CSV table of C-alpha atoms in Angstrom, one decimal:
chain,number,residue,atom,x,y,z
X,1,MET,CA,0.0,-0.2,0.1
X,2,PRO,CA,2.8,2.8,0.7
X,3,TYR,CA,4.4,2.5,-2.6
X,4,LEU,CA,1.3,2.8,-4.3
X,5,THR,CA,0.6,6.1,-2.5
X,6,LEU,CA,4.1,6.9,-3.6
X,7,MET,CA,3.4,6.7,-6.9
X,8,ALA,CA,0.0,8.3,-6.8
X,9,SER,CA,1.9,11.3,-5.0
X,10,ARG,CA,4.6,11.1,-7.7
X,11,ILE,CA,2.3,12.0,-10.3
X,12,LEU,CA,0.2,14.2,-9.1
X,13,SER,CA,2.5,16.6,-7.3
X,14,SER,CA,4.6,16.2,-10.3
X,15,LEU,CA,1.5,17.6,-12.6
X,16,ILE,CA,0.9,20.2,-9.8
X,17,ILE,CA,4.0,21.4,-9.4
X,18,ASP,CA,4.7,21.8,-13.1
X,19,ALA,CA,1.2,24.2,-13.6
X,20,VAL,CA,2.7,26.0,-10.3
X,21,ILE,CA,6.0,27.0,-12.2
X,22,MET,CA,5.0,27.6,-15.5
X,23,ARG,CA,2.0,29.6,-14.3
X,24,SER,CA,3.1,31.2,-10.9
X,25,GLY,CA,5.2,34.4,-10.8
X,26,PHE,CA,7.2,32.8,-8.1
X,27,LYS,CA,10.9,31.7,-8.7
X,28,LYS,CA,11.4,28.0,-9.5
X,29,VAL,CA,14.4,27.6,-7.1
X,30,ASN,CA,11.7,28.7,-4.3
X,31,ILE,CA,9.0,26.0,-5.2
X,32,ARG,CA,11.7,23.2,-5.5
X,33,LYS,CA,13.0,24.3,-2.4
X,34,THR,CA,9.2,24.1,-0.5
X,35,CYS,CA,8.8,20.7,-2.4
X,36,THR,CA,11.9,19.4,-0.2
X,37,PHE,CA,10.0,20.8,2.8
X,38,ALA,CA,8.0,17.5,2.4
X,39,LEU,CA,10.8,15.6,3.8
X,40,VAL,CA,10.4,17.3,7.3
X,41,GLY,CA,6.4,15.9,7.2
X,42,VAL,CA,7.7,12.5,6.1
X,43,ALA,CA,10.3,12.9,9.4
X,44,ALA,CA,7.2,13.6,11.2
X,45,CYS,CA,4.9,10.6,9.9
X,46,LEU,CA,8.1,8.3,11.1
X,47,VAL,CA,7.9,9.6,14.9
X,48,ALA,CA,4.4,8.6,14.7
X,49,VAL,CA,5.2,4.7,13.6
X,50,GLY,CA,7.2,4.6,16.7
X,51,HIS,CA,4.4,6.1,18.7
X,52,VAL,CA,1.6,3.8,18.1
X,53,ARG,CA,2.3,1.0,19.6
X,54,CYS,CA,1.2,-2.8,18.1
X,55,ASP,CA,-1.4,-0.7,15.8
X,56,SER,CA,-0.9,-1.9,12.7
X,57,THR,CA,-3.5,-0.2,10.8
X,58,ALA,CA,-2.4,3.0,12.2
X,59,ALA,CA,1.2,2.0,11.7
X,60,ILE,CA,0.4,1.5,8.0
X,61,ALA,CA,-1.8,4.4,7.5
X,62,MET,CA,1.5,6.7,8.8
X,63,LEU,CA,3.9,4.5,6.7
X,64,CYS,CA,1.3,5.7,3.7
X,65,LEU,CA,1.2,9.2,4.8
X,66,ALA,CA,5.2,9.5,4.7
X,67,THR,CA,5.5,8.1,1.2
X,68,VAL,CA,2.7,10.6,0.2
X,69,MET,CA,4.8,13.4,1.9
X,70,GLN,CA,8.1,11.5,-0.2
X,71,GLY,CA,5.7,11.8,-3.7
X,72,VAL,CA,5.6,15.4,-3.2
X,73,MET,CA,9.5,16.2,-2.5
X,74,ILE,CA,10.2,14.5,-5.9
X,75,PRO,CA,9.0,17.1,-8.2
X,76,GLY,CA,11.5,19.5,-5.8
X,77,PHE,CA,14.3,17.3,-5.5
X,78,TYR,CA,14.7,15.5,-8.7
X,79,PRO,CA,14.5,17.7,-11.7
X,80,SER,CA,17.3,19.8,-10.1
X,81,TYR,CA,19.5,17.1,-11.6
X,82,THR,CA,18.9,18.0,-15.1
X,83,GLU,CA,18.5,22.0,-14.2
X,84,LEU,CA,22.1,21.8,-12.4
X,85,THR,CA,24.1,19.7,-14.4
X,86,LEU,CA,22.2,19.8,-17.8
X,87,GLY,CA,24.0,17.3,-20.3
X,88,PHE,CA,25.5,15.6,-17.3
X,89,SER,CA,22.6,14.8,-15.5
X,90,GLY,CA,22.8,10.9,-15.7
X,91,VAL,CA,26.2,11.1,-14.5
X,92,ALA,CA,25.2,13.5,-11.8
X,93,PHE,CA,22.1,11.2,-10.8
X,94,GLY,CA,23.5,7.7,-11.7
X,95,LEU,CA,26.8,8.7,-8.8
X,96,SER,CA,24.3,10.4,-6.4
X,97,ASN,CA,22.1,7.4,-6.6
X,98,ALA,CA,24.7,5.0,-6.4
X,99,VAL,CA,25.6,6.6,-2.8
X,100,ALA,CA,22.0,6.7,-1.8
X,101,ASN,CA,21.8,2.9,-2.6
X,102,CYS,CA,24.1,2.4,0.0
X,103,ALA,CA,21.5,3.0,2.7
X,104,GLY,CA,20.1,-0.8,1.3
X,105,PHE,CA,23.2,-2.5,3.2
X,106,ILE,CA,23.7,0.1,6.3
X,107,VAL,CA,20.4,0.7,7.2
X,108,PRO,CA,19.6,-3.4,7.7
X,109,LEU,CA,22.9,-3.2,9.4
X,110,THR,CA,22.1,-0.3,11.8
X,111,VAL,CA,18.4,-1.8,12.6
X,112,GLY,CA,19.9,-5.0,12.9
X,113,VAL,CA,22.7,-3.6,15.7
X,114,ILE,CA,19.6,-1.6,17.3
X,115,THR,CA,17.2,-4.5,17.3
X,116,GLU,CA,19.2,-7.3,18.0
X,117,GLU,CA,17.8,-9.1,21.1
X,118,ASN,CA,15.8,-6.2,22.1
X,119,GLN,CA,12.6,-6.2,20.4
X,120,THR,CA,11.3,-3.5,22.3
X,121,ILE,CA,9.2,-0.7,21.1
X,122,GLU,CA,11.8,1.7,22.6
X,123,ALA,CA,14.4,-0.1,20.3
X,124,TRP,CA,12.2,0.3,16.9
X,125,GLN,CA,11.7,4.1,18.2
X,126,LYS,CA,14.8,4.9,17.9
X,127,VAL,CA,15.2,3.4,14.5
X,128,PHE,CA,12.5,5.5,13.3
X,129,TYR,CA,14.1,8.6,15.3
X,130,ILE,CA,17.1,8.3,13.3
X,131,GLY,CA,15.0,7.8,10.2
X,132,ALA,CA,13.6,10.9,10.8
X,133,ALA,CA,17.0,12.8,11.7
X,134,ILE,CA,18.1,12.0,8.3
X,135,SER,CA,14.8,13.2,6.4
X,136,VAL,CA,15.0,16.2,8.2
X,137,SER,CA,18.8,16.7,7.7
X,138,GLY,CA,17.9,16.0,4.5
X,139,SER,CA,15.6,18.8,3.8
X,140,VAL,CA,17.7,21.2,5.6
X,141,MET,CA,20.6,20.3,3.1
X,142,ALA,CA,18.2,20.9,0.3
X,143,LEU,CA,16.6,24.1,1.7
X,144,LEU,CA,20.4,25.5,2.2
X,145,PHE,CA,21.9,24.4,-1.1
X,146,LEU,CA,19.3,23.9,-3.9
X,147,ARG,CA,19.7,25.5,-6.9
X,148,THR,CA,18.4,25.7,-10.4
X,149,ASP,CA,21.2,27.5,-12.2
X,150,PRO,CA,23.3,25.3,-14.2
X,151,VAL,CA,26.9,24.9,-12.9
X,152,SER,CA,29.6,26.7,-14.8
X,153,TRP,CA,31.2,23.1,-15.8
X,154,ALA,CA,27.9,22.0,-17.5
X,155,GLN,CA,27.8,24.3,-19.5
X,156,ASP,CA,29.0,24.3,-23.4
X,157,PRO,CA,31.2,27.1,-24.1
X,158,ASP,CA,30.0,26.7,-27.9
X,159,LYS,CA,25.9,27.0,-27.2
X,160,GLN,CA,24.8,28.5,-30.5
X,161,ASN,CA,26.0,25.0,-32.0
X,162,LEU,CA,24.9,22.7,-29.6
X,163,SER,CA,21.1,24.4,-29.7
X,164,LYS,CA,20.9,23.9,-33.8
X,165,PRO,CA,19.9,20.4,-34.4
X,166,GLY,CA,22.2,20.4,-37.4
X,167,SER,CA,24.8,21.2,-35.9
X,168,LYS,CA,28.1,20.8,-37.5
X,169,LYS,CA,29.9,19.2,-34.6
X,170,ILE,CA,26.8,16.7,-34.0
X,171,SER,CA,27.1,15.8,-37.8
X,172,ASN,CA,30.7,15.0,-38.1
X,173,LEU,CA,30.3,13.0,-34.6
X,174,PHE,CA,27.7,11.1,-36.5
X,175,GLN,CA,29.1,10.9,-39.7
X,176,TYR,CA,32.6,9.5,-37.6
X,177,PHE,CA,30.4,6.8,-35.9
X,178,TYR,CA,28.8,5.9,-39.1
X,179,GLY,CA,31.4,5.5,-41.3
X,180,THR,CA,33.3,3.5,-38.8
X,181,PHE,CA,30.6,1.2,-38.5
X,182,SER,CA,29.1,0.5,-41.6
X,183,ASN,CA,31.8,0.5,-44.2
X,184,GLU,CA,34.1,-2.6,-44.5
X,185,ILE,CA,37.5,-0.2,-44.6
X,186,ALA,CA,37.3,1.7,-41.1
X,187,PHE,CA,36.7,5.3,-41.3
X,188,GLN,CA,39.9,7.6,-40.3
X,189,PRO,CA,38.9,10.6,-38.6
X,190,ASN,CA,40.7,13.7,-39.4
X,191,ASP,CA,40.3,17.2,-38.3
X,192,ALA,CA,38.3,17.6,-41.6
X,193,TYR,CA,35.8,15.0,-40.0
X,194,PHE,CA,36.2,15.0,-36.5
X,195,PRO,CA,37.3,18.6,-35.2
X,196,LEU,CA,37.7,18.8,-31.5
C-alpha cells in the first residue's frame, strides 16, 4: 500500500508543481525548495509510527502518509539534476544514486545492531528517530544548498552550435561513427571530419 500511495503522489505532485512553475511568478528554485520541505512531514510520520505501539492499521496509515510526503518531495529534488548539470544529469544522478543506495545495506545493519535481542518498542522508536533525523537533515540541506541555475562546468562554451539540430559538431560525430561501423574499411578521423 505505501508504494501505491508513493506512485500516486509522485504523479499528482509532479503535474501540480509543473503547472505552478509555469503559471506563477514564484522563482523555480523557491518552489523546488518548498517541495523538499515535505521531508519534514516524512520525519513526523516516522516518529508517529514509533508511537502507535502495536496498532498495525495506524502504522500502515502513517507509512502511507510518509510516502505521500516523499512523493511531494520528488518534483522538488529530481529535476534539479537536469537543471543543475544539463547534459551531465545522467552521470550526476547515477553517482548520487549509487551513494544513496548504500542505505540498502547500511540500514539493515544499523537496525540489526539496535534491535538484536532487544525487540522492544523503545528500540524500534530509536530506528524511526534515526530515519526522521535523516529526513530532516535532507530537507535542511536542500533548503540551504538546492539551486536550479546550471553549474559552470556543465555549460557548453559553444552553445549556439549545440542548440541547432543540424549542428556541424554533432553531424561530424554521427558521420564518424556511422562511417566507422558501416564501411568495410574503417573510417579514419581527421580534423576535416571530426574537429574537437
